[in-house]
Amino acid sequence: MSDPKPKFYTSWFCPFAQRVWIALLEKGIDFEYIEVDPYKKTPEWLSVSPRGLVPVLVHQGKSVYESSICIEYIDEEWPENPILPKAPYQRAYERIWADHIAKKIIPPFYAMLLKKETELQENAKKEMLEQLLVLTKAMDPTGPYFAGSQVGLVDIMLAPFAIRFFILKHYRGFQVPSGDESPFARFNKWYIAIKERDSTGKTSASDEEYIGIYKRYTDDTGQSLVATAIRQGTALP
């Protein structure tokens, strides 16, 4: 293991940062946890994170940022307990579906919370279920994780958002259909498995804390770059 240990800059409420936190725990890496307020764009913070966003991993004096890039950096720098498979096609397959999550699942997650009109909220619900079903059909049939018996990139990319689906139910009445005959049965199997991982539980706040912090999206006071992008209909940062 490389020395010195990495510094992990995060905010407890951020699902993008939680991805990296989960990856660090899954890999068994010793790291320094540093909680920051990303909304305070101080010169000191911007010297660590040029965009002023979390997550950031500082290793050997150099900053690595963007959640998927941090995860791949971690996996390459500390090869034990690999997150990505060795075979080139299988690595590509994981990246394809991680990209699907970023482009097709996360936008309706936030749109559902931010949109005020009922019709737009319902459109976001429909889009979310459609895209989750596409992802579900790409899962290994046995599982329980996306690619089989081991946690991988796709699992880590989706987990922080999936465990926040209860927020969507609380504020917008959204939920993934259940039941053994549901087309989402395989997704629900995945959800149970990933929610029960120690790495997921140890990096999650309480339901009450999440409900409170996400209220700002429903009352249109959220000032994150993600919220701004959804309002403007532009790509997520």
PDB file of C-alpha atoms in Angstrom:
ATOM      1  CA  MET A   1       0.000   0.000   0.000  1.00  0.00           C
ATOM      2  CA  SER A   2       1.277   3.420  -0.978  1.00  0.00           C
ATOM      3  CA  ASP A   3       2.405   5.926   1.605  1.00  0.00           C
ATOM      4  CA  PRO A   4       1.254   8.359   2.841  1.00  0.00           C
ATOM      5  CA  LYS A   5      -2.370   7.374   3.260  1.00  0.00           C
ATOM      6  CA  PRO A   6      -4.840   9.305   1.110  1.00  0.00           C
ATOM      7  CA  LYS A   7      -6.951  12.190   2.363  1.00  0.00           C
ATOM      8  CA  PHE A   8     -10.632  11.870   1.503  1.00  0.00           C
ATOM      9  CA  TYR A   9     -12.519  15.186   1.326  1.00  0.00           C
ATOM     10  CA  THR A  10     -16.252  14.681   1.498  1.00  0.00           C
ATOM     11  CA  SER A  11     -19.623  15.946   2.698  1.00  0.00           C
ATOM     12  CA  TRP A  12     -21.802  13.491   4.587  1.00  0.00           C
ATOM     13  CA  PHE A  13     -24.932  14.239   2.543  1.00  0.00           C
ATOM     14  CA  CYS A  14     -23.379  13.930  -0.931  1.00  0.00           C
ATOM     15  CA  PRO A  15     -24.167  10.709  -2.838  1.00  0.00           C
ATOM     16  CA  PHE A  16     -21.337  11.333  -5.301  1.00  0.00           C
ATOM     17  CA  ALA A  17     -18.841  11.478  -2.436  1.00  0.00           C
ATOM     18  CA  GLN A  18     -20.412   8.428  -0.812  1.00  0.00           C
ATOM     19  CA  ARG A  19     -19.400   6.426  -3.866  1.00  0.00           C
ATOM     20  CA  VAL A  20     -15.737   7.046  -3.130  1.00  0.00           C
ATOM     21  CA  TRP A  21     -16.208   6.394   0.573  1.00  0.00           C
ATOM     22  CA  ILE A  22     -17.786   3.020  -0.225  1.00  0.00           C
ATOM     23  CA  ALA A  23     -14.927   2.189  -2.591  1.00  0.00           C
ATOM     24  CA  LEU A  24     -12.315   3.010   0.052  1.00  0.00           C
ATOM     25  CA  LEU A  25     -14.022   0.719   2.563  1.00  0.00           C
ATOM     26  CA  GLU A  26     -14.542  -2.084   0.036  1.00  0.00           C
ATOM     27  CA  LYS A  27     -10.835  -1.940  -0.800  1.00  0.00           C
ATOM     28  CA  GLY A  28      -9.808  -1.916   2.854  1.00  0.00           C
ATOM     29  CA  ILE A  29      -7.722   1.244   2.445  1.00  0.00           C
ATOM     30  CA  ASP A  30      -6.516   3.268   5.416  1.00  0.00           C
ATOM     31  CA  PHE A  31      -7.434   6.901   4.751  1.00  0.00           C
ATOM     32  CA  GLU A  32      -8.011  10.233   6.471  1.00  0.00           C
ATOM     33  CA  TYR A  33     -11.636  11.409   6.444  1.00  0.00           C
ATOM     34  CA  ILE A  34     -12.054  15.181   6.084  1.00  0.00           C
ATOM     35  CA  GLU A  35     -15.548  16.665   6.217  1.00  0.00           C
ATOM     36  CA  VAL A  36     -15.933  19.915   4.277  1.00  0.00           C
ATOM     37  CA  ASP A  37     -18.678  22.360   3.322  1.00  0.00           C
ATOM     38  CA  PRO A  38     -18.442  22.502  -0.485  1.00  0.00           C
ATOM     39  CA  TYR A  39     -20.648  25.586  -0.615  1.00  0.00           C
ATOM     40  CA  LYS A  40     -17.894  27.646   1.010  1.00  0.00           C
ATOM     41  CA  LYS A  41     -15.531  28.249  -1.893  1.00  0.00           C
ATOM     42  CA  THR A  42     -12.576  29.426   0.153  1.00  0.00           C
ATOM     43  CA  PRO A  43      -9.135  29.776  -1.475  1.00  0.00           C
ATOM     44  CA  GLU A  44      -7.936  26.910   0.708  1.00  0.00           C
ATOM     45  CA  TRP A  45     -10.717  24.622  -0.475  1.00  0.00           C
ATOM     46  CA  LEU A  46     -10.297  25.601  -4.135  1.00  0.00           C
ATOM     47  CA  SER A  47      -6.598  24.782  -3.886  1.00  0.00           C
ATOM     48  CA  VAL A  48      -7.672  21.201  -3.096  1.00  0.00           C
ATOM     49  CA  SER A  49     -10.724  21.046  -5.357  1.00  0.00           C
ATOM     50  CA  PRO A  50     -10.470  23.361  -8.384  1.00  0.00           C
ATOM     51  CA  ARG A  51     -14.237  23.205  -8.960  1.00  0.00           C
ATOM     52  CA  GLY A  52     -15.055  23.420  -5.279  1.00  0.00           C
ATOM     53  CA  LEU A  53     -16.866  20.086  -5.341  1.00  0.00           C
ATOM     54  CA  VAL A  54     -16.665  16.828  -3.402  1.00  0.00           C
ATOM     55  CA  PRO A  55     -15.404  14.162  -3.540  1.00  0.00           C
ATOM     56  CA  VAL A  56     -11.683  14.801  -3.675  1.00  0.00           C
ATOM     57  CA  LEU A  57      -8.941  12.305  -2.955  1.00  0.00           C
ATOM     58  CA  VAL A  58      -5.525  13.776  -2.187  1.00  0.00           C
ATOM     59  CA  HIS A  59      -2.740  11.247  -2.501  1.00  0.00           C
ATOM     60  CA  GLN A  60       0.962  12.003  -2.423  1.00  0.00           C
ATOM     61  CA  GLY A  61       0.134  15.697  -2.580  1.00  0.00           C
ATOM     62  CA  LYS A  62      -1.997  15.473  -5.732  1.00  0.00           C
ATOM     63  CA  SER A  63      -5.760  15.952  -6.033  1.00  0.00           C
ATOM     64  CA  VAL A  64      -7.990  13.477  -7.823  1.00  0.00           C
ATOM     65  CA  TYR A  65     -11.654  14.402  -8.266  1.00  0.00           C
ATOM     66  CA  GLU A  66     -14.901  13.302  -9.930  1.00  0.00           C
ATOM     67  CA  SER A  67     -16.365  10.225  -8.264  1.00  0.00           C
ATOM     68  CA  SER A  68     -15.874   7.668 -11.040  1.00  0.00           C
ATOM     69  CA  ILE A  69     -12.301   8.835 -11.636  1.00  0.00           C
ATOM     70  CA  CYS A  70     -11.542   8.625  -7.914  1.00  0.00           C
ATOM     71  CA  ILE A  71     -12.888   5.067  -7.820  1.00  0.00           C
ATOM     72  CA  GLU A  72     -10.753   3.972 -10.760  1.00  0.00           C
ATOM     73  CA  TYR A  73      -7.705   5.689  -9.275  1.00  0.00           C
ATOM     74  CA  ILE A  74      -8.240   3.848  -6.000  1.00  0.00           C
ATOM     75  CA  ASP A  75      -8.619   0.559  -7.840  1.00  0.00           C
ATOM     76  CA  GLU A  76      -5.403   1.049  -9.812  1.00  0.00           C
ATOM     77  CA  GLU A  77      -3.291   2.429  -6.966  1.00  0.00           C
ATOM     78  CA  TRP A  78      -4.354  -0.274  -4.497  1.00  0.00           C
ATOM     79  CA  PRO A  79      -4.931  -3.433  -6.588  1.00  0.00           C
ATOM     80  CA  GLU A  80      -6.067  -5.653  -3.706  1.00  0.00           C
ATOM     81  CA  ASN A  81      -9.810  -6.420  -3.661  1.00  0.00           C
ATOM     82  CA  PRO A  82     -10.369  -5.211  -7.234  1.00  0.00           C
ATOM     83  CA  ILE A  83     -13.459  -3.189  -8.131  1.00  0.00           C
ATOM     84  CA  LEU A  84     -13.082  -3.536 -11.890  1.00  0.00           C
ATOM     85  CA  PRO A  85     -12.440  -6.920 -13.544  1.00  0.00           C
ATOM     86  CA  LYS A  86      -9.206  -7.610 -15.420  1.00  0.00           C
ATOM     87  CA  ALA A  87     -10.728  -8.615 -18.765  1.00  0.00           C
ATOM     88  CA  PRO A  88     -10.935  -5.584 -21.097  1.00  0.00           C
ATOM     89  CA  TYR A  89     -14.476  -6.295 -22.289  1.00  0.00           C
ATOM     90  CA  GLN A  90     -15.796  -6.813 -18.759  1.00  0.00           C
ATOM     91  CA  ARG A  91     -14.149  -3.546 -17.691  1.00  0.00           C
ATOM     92  CA  ALA A  92     -15.766  -1.809 -20.648  1.00  0.00           C
ATOM     93  CA  TYR A  93     -19.140  -3.380 -19.799  1.00  0.00           C
ATOM     94  CA  GLU A  94     -18.972  -1.987 -16.256  1.00  0.00           C
ATOM     95  CA  ARG A  95     -18.068   1.470 -17.602  1.00  0.00           C
ATOM     96  CA  ILE A  96     -20.927   1.380 -20.114  1.00  0.00           C
ATOM     97  CA  TRP A  97     -23.477   0.814 -17.365  1.00  0.00           C
ATOM     98  CA  ALA A  98     -21.826   3.245 -14.973  1.00  0.00           C
ATOM     99  CA  ASP A  99     -22.283   5.810 -17.745  1.00  0.00           C
ATOM    100  CA  HIS A 100     -25.936   4.777 -18.050  1.00  0.00           C
ATOM    101  CA  ILE A 101     -26.413   5.552 -14.373  1.00  0.00           C
ATOM    102  CA  ALA A 102     -24.808   8.969 -14.761  1.00  0.00           C
ATOM    103  CA  LYS A 103     -26.783   9.973 -17.848  1.00  0.00           C
ATOM    104  CA  LYS A 104     -30.093   8.142 -17.525  1.00  0.00           C
ATOM    105  CA  ILE A 105     -30.827   7.503 -13.832  1.00  0.00           C
ATOM    106  CA  ILE A 106     -29.398  10.396 -11.849  1.00  0.00           C
ATOM    107  CA  PRO A 107     -31.112  13.162 -13.892  1.00  0.00           C
ATOM    108  CA  PRO A 108     -34.669  11.898 -13.203  1.00  0.00           C
ATOM    109  CA  PHE A 109     -33.709  11.352  -9.542  1.00  0.00           C
ATOM    110  CA  TYR A 110     -33.093  15.066  -9.124  1.00  0.00           C
ATOM    111  CA  ALA A 111     -35.796  16.160 -11.559  1.00  0.00           C
ATOM    112  CA  MET A 112     -38.381  14.317  -9.496  1.00  0.00           C
ATOM    113  CA  LEU A 113     -37.442  16.405  -6.461  1.00  0.00           C
ATOM    114  CA  LEU A 114     -36.895  19.747  -8.172  1.00  0.00           C
ATOM    115  CA  LYS A 115     -39.806  19.926 -10.578  1.00  0.00           C
ATOM    116  CA  LYS A 116     -42.877  21.666  -9.166  1.00  0.00           C
ATOM    117  CA  GLU A 117     -45.442  20.622 -11.768  1.00  0.00           C
ATOM    118  CA  THR A 118     -47.107  17.269 -11.093  1.00  0.00           C
ATOM    119  CA  GLU A 119     -46.886  16.304 -14.770  1.00  0.00           C
ATOM    120  CA  LEU A 120     -43.112  16.839 -14.807  1.00  0.00           C
ATOM    121  CA  GLN A 121     -42.719  14.851 -11.590  1.00  0.00           C
ATOM    122  CA  GLU A 122     -44.703  11.996 -13.126  1.00  0.00           C
ATOM    123  CA  ASN A 123     -42.559  12.149 -16.261  1.00  0.00           C
ATOM    124  CA  ALA A 124     -39.461  11.839 -14.085  1.00  0.00           C
ATOM    125  CA  LYS A 125     -40.944   8.833 -12.274  1.00  0.00           C
ATOM    126  CA  LYS A 126     -41.701   7.134 -15.594  1.00  0.00           C
ATOM    127  CA  GLU A 127     -38.220   7.865 -16.911  1.00  0.00           C
ATOM    128  CA  MET A 128     -36.618   6.554 -13.737  1.00  0.00           C
ATOM    129  CA  LEU A 129     -38.479   3.247 -13.890  1.00  0.00           C
ATOM    130  CA  GLU A 130     -37.788   2.824 -17.592  1.00  0.00           C
ATOM    131  CA  GLN A 131     -34.067   3.393 -17.158  1.00  0.00           C
ATOM    132  CA  LEU A 132     -33.843   1.225 -14.044  1.00  0.00           C
ATOM    133  CA  LEU A 133     -35.474  -1.574 -15.997  1.00  0.00           C
ATOM    134  CA  VAL A 134     -32.923  -1.191 -18.798  1.00  0.00           C
ATOM    135  CA  LEU A 135     -30.163  -1.485 -16.201  1.00  0.00           C
ATOM    136  CA  THR A 136     -31.868  -4.428 -14.521  1.00  0.00           C
ATOM    137  CA  LYS A 137     -31.927  -6.367 -17.786  1.00  0.00           C
ATOM    138  CA  ALA A 138     -28.158  -5.879 -18.066  1.00  0.00           C
ATOM    139  CA  MET A 139     -27.507  -7.455 -14.651  1.00  0.00           C
ATOM    140  CA  ASP A 140     -25.991 -10.869 -14.172  1.00  0.00           C
ATOM    141  CA  PRO A 141     -29.042 -13.162 -13.813  1.00  0.00           C
ATOM    142  CA  THR A 142     -27.823 -14.710 -10.565  1.00  0.00           C
ATOM    143  CA  GLY A 143     -26.148 -11.816  -8.804  1.00  0.00           C
ATOM    144  CA  PRO A 144     -26.733 -10.655  -6.237  1.00  0.00           C
ATOM    145  CA  TYR A 145     -24.625  -7.732  -7.484  1.00  0.00           C
ATOM    146  CA  PHE A 146     -24.627  -6.228 -10.940  1.00  0.00           C
ATOM    147  CA  ALA A 147     -21.933  -8.479 -12.410  1.00  0.00           C
ATOM    148  CA  GLY A 148     -22.312 -11.453 -10.104  1.00  0.00           C
ATOM    149  CA  SER A 149     -21.051 -12.334  -6.635  1.00  0.00           C
ATOM    150  CA  GLN A 150     -18.593  -9.439  -6.223  1.00  0.00           C
ATOM    151  CA  VAL A 151     -19.256  -5.728  -5.746  1.00  0.00           C
ATOM    152  CA  GLY A 152     -18.045  -3.703  -8.703  1.00  0.00           C
ATOM    153  CA  LEU A 153     -18.075  -0.265 -10.271  1.00  0.00           C
ATOM    154  CA  VAL A 154     -21.736  -0.254 -11.279  1.00  0.00           C
ATOM    155  CA  ASP A 155     -22.837  -1.264  -7.776  1.00  0.00           C
ATOM    156  CA  ILE A 156     -20.811   1.515  -6.186  1.00  0.00           C
ATOM    157  CA  MET A 157     -21.998   4.118  -8.698  1.00  0.00           C
ATOM    158  CA  LEU A 158     -25.677   3.340  -8.106  1.00  0.00           C
ATOM    159  CA  ALA A 159     -25.757   2.405  -4.415  1.00  0.00           C
ATOM    160  CA  PRO A 160     -25.829   5.942  -2.899  1.00  0.00           C
ATOM    161  CA  PHE A 161     -28.768   6.923  -5.084  1.00  0.00           C
ATOM    162  CA  ALA A 162     -30.679   3.667  -4.658  1.00  0.00           C
ATOM    163  CA  ILE A 163     -30.513   3.899  -0.873  1.00  0.00           C
ATOM    164  CA  ARG A 164     -31.977   7.414  -1.208  1.00  0.00           C
ATOM    165  CA  PHE A 165     -35.043   6.220  -3.124  1.00  0.00           C
ATOM    166  CA  PHE A 166     -36.982   6.421   0.128  1.00  0.00           C
ATOM    167  CA  ILE A 167     -36.538  10.205  -0.136  1.00  0.00           C
ATOM    168  CA  LEU A 168     -38.319  10.113  -3.480  1.00  0.00           C
ATOM    169  CA  LYS A 169     -41.109   8.088  -1.886  1.00  0.00           C
ATOM    170  CA  HIS A 170     -41.364  10.525   1.028  1.00  0.00           C
ATOM    171  CA  TYR A 171     -41.592  13.652  -1.101  1.00  0.00           C
ATOM    172  CA  ARG A 172     -42.982  12.408  -4.425  1.00  0.00           C
ATOM    173  CA  GLY A 173     -44.580   9.013  -3.786  1.00  0.00           C
ATOM    174  CA  PHE A 174     -42.088   7.155  -5.991  1.00  0.00           C
ATOM    175  CA  GLN A 175     -41.206   3.527  -5.453  1.00  0.00           C
ATOM    176  CA  VAL A 176     -39.861   0.609  -7.439  1.00  0.00           C
ATOM    177  CA  PRO A 177     -42.495  -2.130  -7.916  1.00  0.00           C
ATOM    178  CA  SER A 178     -41.953  -5.152  -5.672  1.00  0.00           C
ATOM    179  CA  GLY A 179     -42.913  -8.818  -5.852  1.00  0.00           C
ATOM    180  CA  ASP A 180     -41.348 -11.942  -7.321  1.00  0.00           C
ATOM    181  CA  GLU A 181     -43.297 -11.507 -10.559  1.00  0.00           C
ATOM    182  CA  SER A 182     -42.319  -7.873 -10.967  1.00  0.00           C
ATOM    183  CA  PRO A 183     -39.914  -7.056 -13.807  1.00  0.00           C
ATOM    184  CA  PHE A 184     -37.901  -5.355 -11.079  1.00  0.00           C
ATOM    185  CA  ALA A 185     -37.451  -8.534  -9.016  1.00  0.00           C
ATOM    186  CA  ARG A 186     -33.778  -8.753  -9.989  1.00  0.00           C
ATOM    187  CA  PHE A 187     -33.260  -5.077  -9.173  1.00  0.00           C
ATOM    188  CA  ASN A 188     -34.863  -5.557  -5.761  1.00  0.00           C
ATOM    189  CA  LYS A 189     -32.582  -8.520  -5.091  1.00  0.00           C
ATOM    190  CA  TRP A 190     -29.641  -6.262  -5.940  1.00  0.00           C
ATOM    191  CA  TYR A 191     -30.991  -3.488  -3.726  1.00  0.00           C
ATOM    192  CA  ILE A 192     -31.303  -5.724  -0.676  1.00  0.00           C
ATOM    193  CA  ALA A 193     -27.765  -7.059  -1.170  1.00  0.00           C
ATOM    194  CA  ILE A 194     -26.130  -3.648  -1.642  1.00  0.00           C
ATOM    195  CA  LYS A 195     -28.059  -2.044   1.222  1.00  0.00           C
ATOM    196  CA  GLU A 196     -26.853  -4.777   3.573  1.00  0.00           C
ATOM    197  CA  ARG A 197     -23.157  -4.238   2.733  1.00  0.00           C
ATOM    198  CA  ASP A 198     -21.125  -2.911   5.645  1.00  0.00           C
ATOM    199  CA  SER A 199     -19.625  -0.307   3.335  1.00  0.00           C
ATOM    200  CA  THR A 200     -23.075   1.059   2.544  1.00  0.00           C
ATOM    201  CA  GLY A 201     -24.295   1.125   6.122  1.00  0.00           C
ATOM    202  CA  LYS A 202     -21.135   2.718   7.514  1.00  0.00           C
ATOM    203  CA  THR A 203     -21.257   5.545   4.975  1.00  0.00           C
ATOM    204  CA  SER A 204     -24.963   6.362   5.293  1.00  0.00           C
ATOM    205  CA  ALA A 205     -26.689   8.925   7.495  1.00  0.00           C
ATOM    206  CA  SER A 206     -30.068   8.388   9.165  1.00  0.00           C
ATOM    207  CA  ASP A 207     -33.302   8.574   7.186  1.00  0.00           C
ATOM    208  CA  GLU A 208     -34.287  11.681   9.151  1.00  0.00           C
ATOM    209  CA  GLU A 209     -31.037  13.453   8.264  1.00  0.00           C
ATOM    210  CA  TYR A 210     -31.469  12.694   4.583  1.00  0.00           C
ATOM    211  CA  ILE A 211     -35.125  13.759   4.576  1.00  0.00           C
ATOM    212  CA  GLY A 212     -34.113  17.055   6.143  1.00  0.00           C
ATOM    213  CA  ILE A 213     -31.198  17.840   3.859  1.00  0.00           C
ATOM    214  CA  TYR A 214     -33.105  16.970   0.655  1.00  0.00           C
ATOM    215  CA  LYS A 215     -36.015  19.254   1.501  1.00  0.00           C
ATOM    216  CA  ARG A 216     -34.073  22.109  -0.088  1.00  0.00           C
ATOM    217  CA  TYR A 217     -34.513  20.424  -3.467  1.00  0.00           C
ATOM    218  CA  THR A 218     -38.272  20.187  -3.076  1.00  0.00           C
ATOM    219  CA  ASP A 219     -38.704  23.801  -1.942  1.00  0.00           C
ATOM    220  CA  ASP A 220     -36.347  25.074  -4.673  1.00  0.00           C
ATOM    221  CA  THR A 221     -33.681  26.405  -2.329  1.00  0.00           C
ATOM    222  CA  GLY A 222     -30.984  23.923  -3.356  1.00  0.00           C
ATOM    223  CA  GLN A 223     -27.960  25.767  -4.703  1.00  0.00           C
ATOM    224  CA  SER A 224     -25.815  22.861  -5.853  1.00  0.00           C
ATOM    225  CA  LEU A 225     -24.512  22.695  -9.405  1.00  0.00           C
ATOM    226  CA  VAL A 226     -26.656  19.600  -9.898  1.00  0.00           C
ATOM    227  CA  ALA A 227     -29.797  21.543  -8.926  1.00  0.00           C
ATOM    228  CA  THR A 228     -28.842  24.382 -11.250  1.00  0.00           C
ATOM    229  CA  ALA A 229     -28.250  21.994 -14.149  1.00  0.00           C
ATOM    230  CA  ILE A 230     -31.636  20.291 -13.677  1.00  0.00           C
ATOM    231  CA  ARG A 231     -33.407  23.667 -13.567  1.00  0.00           C
ATOM    232  CA  GLN A 232     -31.666  24.794 -16.751  1.00  0.00           C
ATOM    233  CA  GLY A 233     -32.010  21.467 -18.533  1.00  0.00           C
ATOM    234  CA  THR A 234     -28.263  21.144 -19.034  1.00  0.00           C
ATOM    235  CA  ALA A 235     -25.868  18.248 -18.448  1.00  0.00           C
ATOM    236  CA  LEU A 236     -25.028  17.415 -14.865  1.00  0.00           C
ATOM    237  CA  PRO A 237     -21.650  18.708 -13.649  1.00  0.00           C
TER     238      PRO A 237
END
